[in-house]
Amino acid sequence: MKRTAVLLLALILLLTGCRKEDIVAHRVVTRIDVTCQAFDTYIRRCYTKEEKMQMILFHIRNIGQRHTPDIDPDTLDTPTICITLHFSDGSRKTYRQKDNRFWQEDTQPWKKINMENASGLWQTVLMTPGDIESDRAAAIPPPGISNYRGLPG
């Protein structure tokens, strides 16, 4: 009888203490897609290897967001990086960097950023080949882009 009461009490505590909204799922980045457009150059990369993804994530974490800019970066014809993180639960998060001066997370407002950290992200993407072999066959230059470097590796 005493054992049954203890088990029943433990079950009640377990059920009332573990609501679905209290459980946080652990998400892992499984792939990073990057496109860069700098005037007439277009670069497309896909990263799946841990060490390469960690380099990109390091720069994202250290981008140094500041305040909202006085101008709308979308109106500028300047170099742009678009980074999409793909998570293990199927969700995605997209970042855009414009002209080493501006940063946007998903559809949030643009923020000014640390130019030195931003240029580090550019250099990492330019110098780090992608990992997905299938990108070679699927790489098609966008219209109007004469210098296409979309082939990983």
PDB file of C-alpha atoms in Angstrom:
ATOM      1  CA  MET A   1       0.000   0.000   0.000  1.00  0.00           C
ATOM      2  CA  LYS A   2       2.743   2.420   0.969  1.00  0.00           C
ATOM      3  CA  ARG A   3       4.681   1.571  -2.197  1.00  0.00           C
ATOM      4  CA  THR A   4       1.601   2.168  -4.375  1.00  0.00           C
ATOM      5  CA  ALA A   5       1.026   5.566  -2.749  1.00  0.00           C
ATOM      6  CA  VAL A   6       4.652   6.569  -3.369  1.00  0.00           C
ATOM      7  CA  LEU A   7       4.457   5.465  -7.021  1.00  0.00           C
ATOM      8  CA  LEU A   8       1.157   7.307  -7.495  1.00  0.00           C
ATOM      9  CA  LEU A   9       2.590  10.465  -5.930  1.00  0.00           C
ATOM     10  CA  ALA A  10       5.723  10.219  -8.107  1.00  0.00           C
ATOM     11  CA  LEU A  11       3.555   9.781 -11.226  1.00  0.00           C
ATOM     12  CA  ILE A  12       1.426  12.827 -10.333  1.00  0.00           C
ATOM     13  CA  LEU A  13       4.527  14.942  -9.713  1.00  0.00           C
ATOM     14  CA  LEU A  14       6.076  13.744 -12.959  1.00  0.00           C
ATOM     15  CA  LEU A  15       2.975  14.491 -15.026  1.00  0.00           C
ATOM     16  CA  THR A  16       2.329  17.919 -13.508  1.00  0.00           C
ATOM     17  CA  GLY A  17       5.989  18.942 -13.639  1.00  0.00           C
ATOM     18  CA  CYS A  18       6.656  17.963 -17.262  1.00  0.00           C
ATOM     19  CA  ARG A  19       4.469  20.013 -19.517  1.00  0.00           C
ATOM     20  CA  LYS A  20       5.296  20.066 -23.229  1.00  0.00           C
ATOM     21  CA  GLU A  21       6.070  23.792 -23.178  1.00  0.00           C
ATOM     22  CA  ASP A  22       8.675  23.218 -20.447  1.00  0.00           C
ATOM     23  CA  ILE A  23      10.680  20.799 -22.576  1.00  0.00           C
ATOM     24  CA  VAL A  24      13.264  22.516 -24.787  1.00  0.00           C
ATOM     25  CA  ALA A  25      14.401  20.515 -27.793  1.00  0.00           C
ATOM     26  CA  HIS A  26      18.114  20.411 -28.497  1.00  0.00           C
ATOM     27  CA  ARG A  27      18.798  21.651 -32.033  1.00  0.00           C
ATOM     28  CA  VAL A  28      22.001  21.023 -33.931  1.00  0.00           C
ATOM     29  CA  VAL A  29      23.157  22.765 -37.102  1.00  0.00           C
ATOM     30  CA  THR A  30      23.366  20.092 -39.795  1.00  0.00           C
ATOM     31  CA  ARG A  31      24.132  22.240 -42.846  1.00  0.00           C
ATOM     32  CA  ILE A  32      25.005  25.821 -43.711  1.00  0.00           C
ATOM     33  CA  ASP A  33      24.199  27.295 -47.126  1.00  0.00           C
ATOM     34  CA  VAL A  34      26.010  30.493 -48.107  1.00  0.00           C
ATOM     35  CA  THR A  35      25.588  32.725 -51.125  1.00  0.00           C
ATOM     36  CA  CYS A  36      27.722  35.808 -51.731  1.00  0.00           C
ATOM     37  CA  GLN A  37      27.197  38.439 -54.336  1.00  0.00           C
ATOM     38  CA  ALA A  38      29.802  41.142 -54.806  1.00  0.00           C
ATOM     39  CA  PHE A  39      29.043  43.204 -57.893  1.00  0.00           C
ATOM     40  CA  ASP A  40      29.712  40.776 -60.798  1.00  0.00           C
ATOM     41  CA  THR A  41      30.899  37.838 -58.630  1.00  0.00           C
ATOM     42  CA  TYR A  42      28.495  35.245 -57.265  1.00  0.00           C
ATOM     43  CA  ILE A  43      29.629  32.493 -54.862  1.00  0.00           C
ATOM     44  CA  ARG A  44      27.543  29.589 -53.621  1.00  0.00           C
ATOM     45  CA  ARG A  45      28.756  27.259 -50.874  1.00  0.00           C
ATOM     46  CA  CYS A  46      27.249  24.451 -48.814  1.00  0.00           C
ATOM     47  CA  TYR A  47      28.972  23.339 -45.623  1.00  0.00           C
ATOM     48  CA  THR A  48      28.255  20.042 -43.871  1.00  0.00           C
ATOM     49  CA  LYS A  49      31.592  19.250 -42.218  1.00  0.00           C
ATOM     50  CA  GLU A  50      31.787  20.121 -38.532  1.00  0.00           C
ATOM     51  CA  GLU A  51      35.052  22.084 -38.675  1.00  0.00           C
ATOM     52  CA  LYS A  52      33.890  24.286 -41.553  1.00  0.00           C
ATOM     53  CA  MET A  53      30.477  24.935 -39.988  1.00  0.00           C
ATOM     54  CA  GLN A  54      32.194  25.899 -36.717  1.00  0.00           C
ATOM     55  CA  MET A  55      34.250  28.546 -38.566  1.00  0.00           C
ATOM     56  CA  ILE A  56      31.087  30.128 -39.989  1.00  0.00           C
ATOM     57  CA  LEU A  57      29.242  29.898 -36.647  1.00  0.00           C
ATOM     58  CA  PHE A  58      32.191  31.536 -34.872  1.00  0.00           C
ATOM     59  CA  HIS A  59      31.844  34.598 -37.103  1.00  0.00           C
ATOM     60  CA  ILE A  60      28.053  34.704 -36.662  1.00  0.00           C
ATOM     61  CA  ARG A  61      28.424  34.648 -32.860  1.00  0.00           C
ATOM     62  CA  ASN A  62      31.044  37.408 -32.943  1.00  0.00           C
ATOM     63  CA  ILE A  63      29.542  39.730 -35.543  1.00  0.00           C
ATOM     64  CA  GLY A  64      29.065  42.517 -32.975  1.00  0.00           C
ATOM     65  CA  GLN A  65      25.564  43.880 -33.650  1.00  0.00           C
ATOM     66  CA  ARG A  66      25.013  47.448 -32.611  1.00  0.00           C
ATOM     67  CA  HIS A  67      22.149  49.852 -33.252  1.00  0.00           C
ATOM     68  CA  THR A  68      19.742  50.326 -36.149  1.00  0.00           C
ATOM     69  CA  PRO A  69      21.341  52.098 -39.130  1.00  0.00           C
ATOM     70  CA  ASP A  70      20.253  55.506 -40.420  1.00  0.00           C
ATOM     71  CA  ILE A  71      19.877  54.153 -43.972  1.00  0.00           C
ATOM     72  CA  ASP A  72      18.057  51.155 -45.424  1.00  0.00           C
ATOM     73  CA  PRO A  73      20.735  48.616 -46.422  1.00  0.00           C
ATOM     74  CA  ASP A  74      18.308  47.003 -48.904  1.00  0.00           C
ATOM     75  CA  THR A  75      18.634  50.112 -51.083  1.00  0.00           C
ATOM     76  CA  LEU A  76      22.420  49.745 -51.364  1.00  0.00           C
ATOM     77  CA  ASP A  77      24.030  47.999 -54.330  1.00  0.00           C
ATOM     78  CA  THR A  78      26.841  46.538 -52.225  1.00  0.00           C
ATOM     79  CA  PRO A  79      28.330  43.082 -51.551  1.00  0.00           C
ATOM     80  CA  THR A  80      25.895  40.763 -49.754  1.00  0.00           C
ATOM     81  CA  ILE A  81      26.244  37.437 -47.953  1.00  0.00           C
ATOM     82  CA  CYS A  82      23.197  35.277 -47.218  1.00  0.00           C
ATOM     83  CA  ILE A  83      23.724  32.470 -44.685  1.00  0.00           C
ATOM     84  CA  THR A  84      21.067  29.846 -43.960  1.00  0.00           C
ATOM     85  CA  LEU A  85      21.517  27.505 -41.009  1.00  0.00           C
ATOM     86  CA  HIS A  86      19.643  24.192 -41.294  1.00  0.00           C
ATOM     87  CA  PHE A  87      18.857  22.555 -37.939  1.00  0.00           C
ATOM     88  CA  SER A  88      18.329  18.901 -37.013  1.00  0.00           C
ATOM     89  CA  ASP A  89      14.645  19.556 -36.254  1.00  0.00           C
ATOM     90  CA  GLY A  90      14.034  20.816 -39.818  1.00  0.00           C
ATOM     91  CA  SER A  91      13.933  24.507 -38.901  1.00  0.00           C
ATOM     92  CA  ARG A  92      16.065  27.203 -40.533  1.00  0.00           C
ATOM     93  CA  LYS A  93      17.553  30.555 -39.594  1.00  0.00           C
ATOM     94  CA  THR A  94      18.772  33.062 -42.166  1.00  0.00           C
ATOM     95  CA  TYR A  95      21.290  35.869 -41.749  1.00  0.00           C
ATOM     96  CA  ARG A  96      22.230  38.561 -44.246  1.00  0.00           C
ATOM     97  CA  GLN A  97      25.326  40.718 -44.182  1.00  0.00           C
ATOM     98  CA  LYS A  98      25.529  43.773 -46.391  1.00  0.00           C
ATOM     99  CA  ASP A  99      28.714  45.681 -47.242  1.00  0.00           C
ATOM    100  CA  ASN A 100      30.572  44.562 -44.071  1.00  0.00           C
ATOM    101  CA  ARG A 101      28.495  47.189 -42.228  1.00  0.00           C
ATOM    102  CA  PHE A 102      24.990  45.766 -41.768  1.00  0.00           C
ATOM    103  CA  TRP A 103      23.493  42.536 -40.394  1.00  0.00           C
ATOM    104  CA  GLN A 104      19.975  41.097 -40.478  1.00  0.00           C
ATOM    105  CA  GLU A 105      18.642  38.015 -38.696  1.00  0.00           C
ATOM    106  CA  ASP A 106      15.629  36.452 -40.441  1.00  0.00           C
ATOM    107  CA  THR A 107      13.132  39.320 -40.864  1.00  0.00           C
ATOM    108  CA  GLN A 108      14.403  41.404 -37.943  1.00  0.00           C
ATOM    109  CA  PRO A 109      15.474  45.010 -38.580  1.00  0.00           C
ATOM    110  CA  TRP A 110      18.971  45.621 -39.941  1.00  0.00           C
ATOM    111  CA  LYS A 111      21.724  46.378 -37.411  1.00  0.00           C
ATOM    112  CA  LYS A 112      25.098  48.052 -37.779  1.00  0.00           C
ATOM    113  CA  ILE A 113      27.979  45.655 -37.162  1.00  0.00           C
ATOM    114  CA  ASN A 114      31.688  45.590 -36.429  1.00  0.00           C
ATOM    115  CA  MET A 115      33.423  45.894 -39.824  1.00  0.00           C
ATOM    116  CA  GLU A 116      36.483  43.923 -38.748  1.00  0.00           C
ATOM    117  CA  ASN A 117      34.395  40.926 -37.657  1.00  0.00           C
ATOM    118  CA  ALA A 118      32.281  41.210 -40.799  1.00  0.00           C
ATOM    119  CA  SER A 119      35.311  41.127 -43.085  1.00  0.00           C
ATOM    120  CA  GLY A 120      36.462  37.973 -41.262  1.00  0.00           C
ATOM    121  CA  LEU A 121      33.234  36.274 -42.320  1.00  0.00           C
ATOM    122  CA  TRP A 122      33.796  37.333 -45.949  1.00  0.00           C
ATOM    123  CA  GLN A 123      37.349  35.971 -45.894  1.00  0.00           C
ATOM    124  CA  THR A 124      36.244  32.678 -44.337  1.00  0.00           C
ATOM    125  CA  VAL A 125      33.587  32.127 -47.011  1.00  0.00           C
ATOM    126  CA  LEU A 126      35.939  33.127 -49.850  1.00  0.00           C
ATOM    127  CA  MET A 127      38.762  30.873 -48.657  1.00  0.00           C
ATOM    128  CA  THR A 128      36.751  27.832 -47.476  1.00  0.00           C
ATOM    129  CA  PRO A 129      35.487  25.476 -50.193  1.00  0.00           C
ATOM    130  CA  GLY A 130      32.044  23.929 -49.830  1.00  0.00           C
ATOM    131  CA  ASP A 131      31.430  20.272 -49.009  1.00  0.00           C
ATOM    132  CA  ILE A 132      28.547  19.132 -51.211  1.00  0.00           C
ATOM    133  CA  GLU A 133      29.615  17.456 -54.441  1.00  0.00           C
ATOM    134  CA  SER A 134      26.102  17.739 -55.940  1.00  0.00           C
ATOM    135  CA  ASP A 135      26.428  21.549 -55.939  1.00  0.00           C
ATOM    136  CA  ARG A 136      28.886  21.193 -58.831  1.00  0.00           C
ATOM    137  CA  ALA A 137      26.214  19.881 -61.178  1.00  0.00           C
ATOM    138  CA  ALA A 138      23.455  22.137 -59.850  1.00  0.00           C
ATOM    139  CA  ALA A 139      25.509  25.337 -59.917  1.00  0.00           C
ATOM    140  CA  ILE A 140      23.927  27.726 -62.424  1.00  0.00           C
ATOM    141  CA  PRO A 141      24.982  31.366 -62.578  1.00  0.00           C
ATOM    142  CA  PRO A 142      22.228  33.845 -61.787  1.00  0.00           C
ATOM    143  CA  PRO A 143      21.118  36.101 -64.663  1.00  0.00           C
ATOM    144  CA  GLY A 144      23.464  39.023 -65.270  1.00  0.00           C
ATOM    145  CA  ILE A 145      26.351  37.572 -63.249  1.00  0.00           C
ATOM    146  CA  SER A 146      29.455  37.221 -65.426  1.00  0.00           C
ATOM    147  CA  ASN A 147      31.995  35.956 -62.868  1.00  0.00           C
ATOM    148  CA  TYR A 148      30.359  32.930 -61.214  1.00  0.00           C
ATOM    149  CA  ARG A 149      32.326  30.989 -58.576  1.00  0.00           C
ATOM    150  CA  GLY A 150      29.589  28.718 -57.272  1.00  0.00           C
ATOM    151  CA  LEU A 151      31.429  25.464 -57.517  1.00  0.00           C
ATOM    152  CA  PRO A 152      32.432  24.169 -54.105  1.00  0.00           C
ATOM    153  CA  GLY A 153      35.958  22.923 -53.714  1.00  0.00           C
TER     154      GLY A 153
END
